[in-house]
Amino acid sequence: KLKKIHEAINATTLELDERVVAIQMSMGIAFFPIDGMSSSELLEIADRRLYKAKLQGKGRVCAQD
């Protein structure tokens, strides 16, 4: 499902000032309770994974370390 969500967002375009703009999104994913029990733990892991995804290039998803 993550792949489908990611592909759908990356396939979306917006019209801004009469120009069509493509959207690209990178995602960092954390799973409850595997990666943490609290929202702060999950957010910290998801944030770390987001930066890992960005380092791999635009429009990536990272769900593990």
C-alpha positions as YAML, in Angstrom:
chain: A
units: angstrom
residues:
- id: 1
  name: LYS
  ca: [0.00, 0.00, 0.00]
- id: 2
  name: LEU
  ca: [2.83, 2.42, 0.73]
- id: 3
  name: LYS
  ca: [4.08, 2.08, -2.82]
- id: 4
  name: LYS
  ca: [0.63, 2.83, -4.24]
- id: 5
  name: ILE
  ca: [0.22, 5.91, -2.02]
- id: 6
  name: HIS
  ca: [3.68, 7.14, -2.95]
- id: 7
  name: GLU
  ca: [3.09, 6.59, -6.68]
- id: 8
  name: ALA
  ca: [-0.29, 8.35, -6.53]
- id: 9
  name: ILE
  ca: [1.18, 11.43, -4.84]
- id: 10
  name: ASN
  ca: [4.14, 11.54, -7.22]
- id: 11
  name: ALA
  ca: [1.74, 11.31, -10.20]
- id: 12
  name: THR
  ca: [-0.23, 14.34, -8.96]
- id: 13
  name: THR
  ca: [0.19, 17.75, -10.55]
- id: 14
  name: LEU
  ca: [-0.92, 21.20, -9.41]
- id: 15
  name: GLU
  ca: [-1.75, 24.24, -11.47]
- id: 16
  name: LEU
  ca: [0.00, 27.31, -10.05]
- id: 17
  name: ASP
  ca: [-0.05, 30.67, -11.80]
- id: 18
  name: GLU
  ca: [-1.17, 29.01, -15.04]
- id: 19
  name: ARG
  ca: [1.73, 26.53, -14.90]
- id: 20
  name: VAL
  ca: [1.48, 22.81, -14.20]
- id: 21
  name: VAL
  ca: [3.82, 21.73, -11.41]
- id: 22
  name: ALA
  ca: [4.71, 18.10, -10.65]
- id: 23
  name: ILE
  ca: [4.79, 16.92, -7.04]
- id: 24
  name: GLN
  ca: [7.54, 14.71, -5.66]
- id: 25
  name: MET
  ca: [7.55, 13.40, -2.14]
- id: 26
  name: SER
  ca: [10.01, 11.51, 0.02]
- id: 27
  name: MET
  ca: [8.69, 9.56, 3.01]
- id: 28
  name: GLY
  ca: [10.16, 8.17, 6.19]
- id: 29
  name: ILE
  ca: [7.98, 5.47, 7.76]
- id: 30
  name: ALA
  ca: [7.91, 4.15, 11.35]
- id: 31
  name: PHE
  ca: [5.71, 1.26, 12.47]
- id: 32
  name: PHE
  ca: [3.90, 0.88, 15.80]
- id: 33
  name: PRO
  ca: [4.78, -1.06, 17.94]
- id: 34
  name: ILE
  ca: [7.80, -2.49, 16.08]
- id: 35
  name: ASP
  ca: [9.73, 0.79, 15.93]
- id: 36
  name: GLY
  ca: [8.45, 2.40, 19.11]
- id: 37
  name: MET
  ca: [5.68, 2.65, 21.63]
- id: 38
  name: SER
  ca: [5.33, 6.42, 21.94]
- id: 39
  name: SER
  ca: [4.56, 9.09, 19.39]
- id: 40
  name: SER
  ca: [7.89, 10.76, 20.08]
- id: 41
  name: GLU
  ca: [9.81, 7.52, 19.39]
- id: 42
  name: LEU
  ca: [7.89, 6.93, 16.17]
- id: 43
  name: LEU
  ca: [8.34, 10.52, 15.01]
- id: 44
  name: GLU
  ca: [12.09, 10.41, 15.70]
- id: 45
  name: ILE
  ca: [12.50, 7.19, 13.69]
- id: 46
  name: ALA
  ca: [10.27, 8.39, 10.85]
- id: 47
  name: ASP
  ca: [12.24, 11.65, 10.68]
- id: 48
  name: ARG
  ca: [15.57, 9.80, 10.57]
- id: 49
  name: ARG
  ca: [14.25, 7.59, 7.78]
- id: 50
  name: LEU
  ca: [12.93, 10.61, 5.88]
- id: 51
  name: TYR
  ca: [16.42, 12.10, 5.76]
- id: 52
  name: LYS
  ca: [17.81, 8.73, 4.70]
- id: 53
  name: ALA
  ca: [15.25, 8.64, 1.87]
- id: 54
  name: LYS
  ca: [16.20, 12.18, 0.79]
- id: 55
  name: LEU
  ca: [19.88, 11.22, 0.68]
- id: 56
  name: GLN
  ca: [18.99, 8.41, -1.74]
- id: 57
  name: GLY
  ca: [17.42, 10.90, -4.14]
- id: 58
  name: LYS
  ca: [14.13, 12.63, -4.80]
- id: 59
  name: GLY
  ca: [10.84, 10.82, -4.40]
- id: 60
  name: ARG
  ca: [12.05, 7.93, -2.22]
- id: 61
  name: VAL
  ca: [10.52, 5.96, 0.64]
- id: 62
  name: CYS
  ca: [12.51, 4.56, 3.55]
- id: 63
  name: ALA
  ca: [10.81, 2.21, 6.02]
- id: 64
  name: GLN
  ca: [13.83, 0.60, 7.65]
- id: 65
  name: ASP
  ca: [17.30, 1.54, 8.92]
...
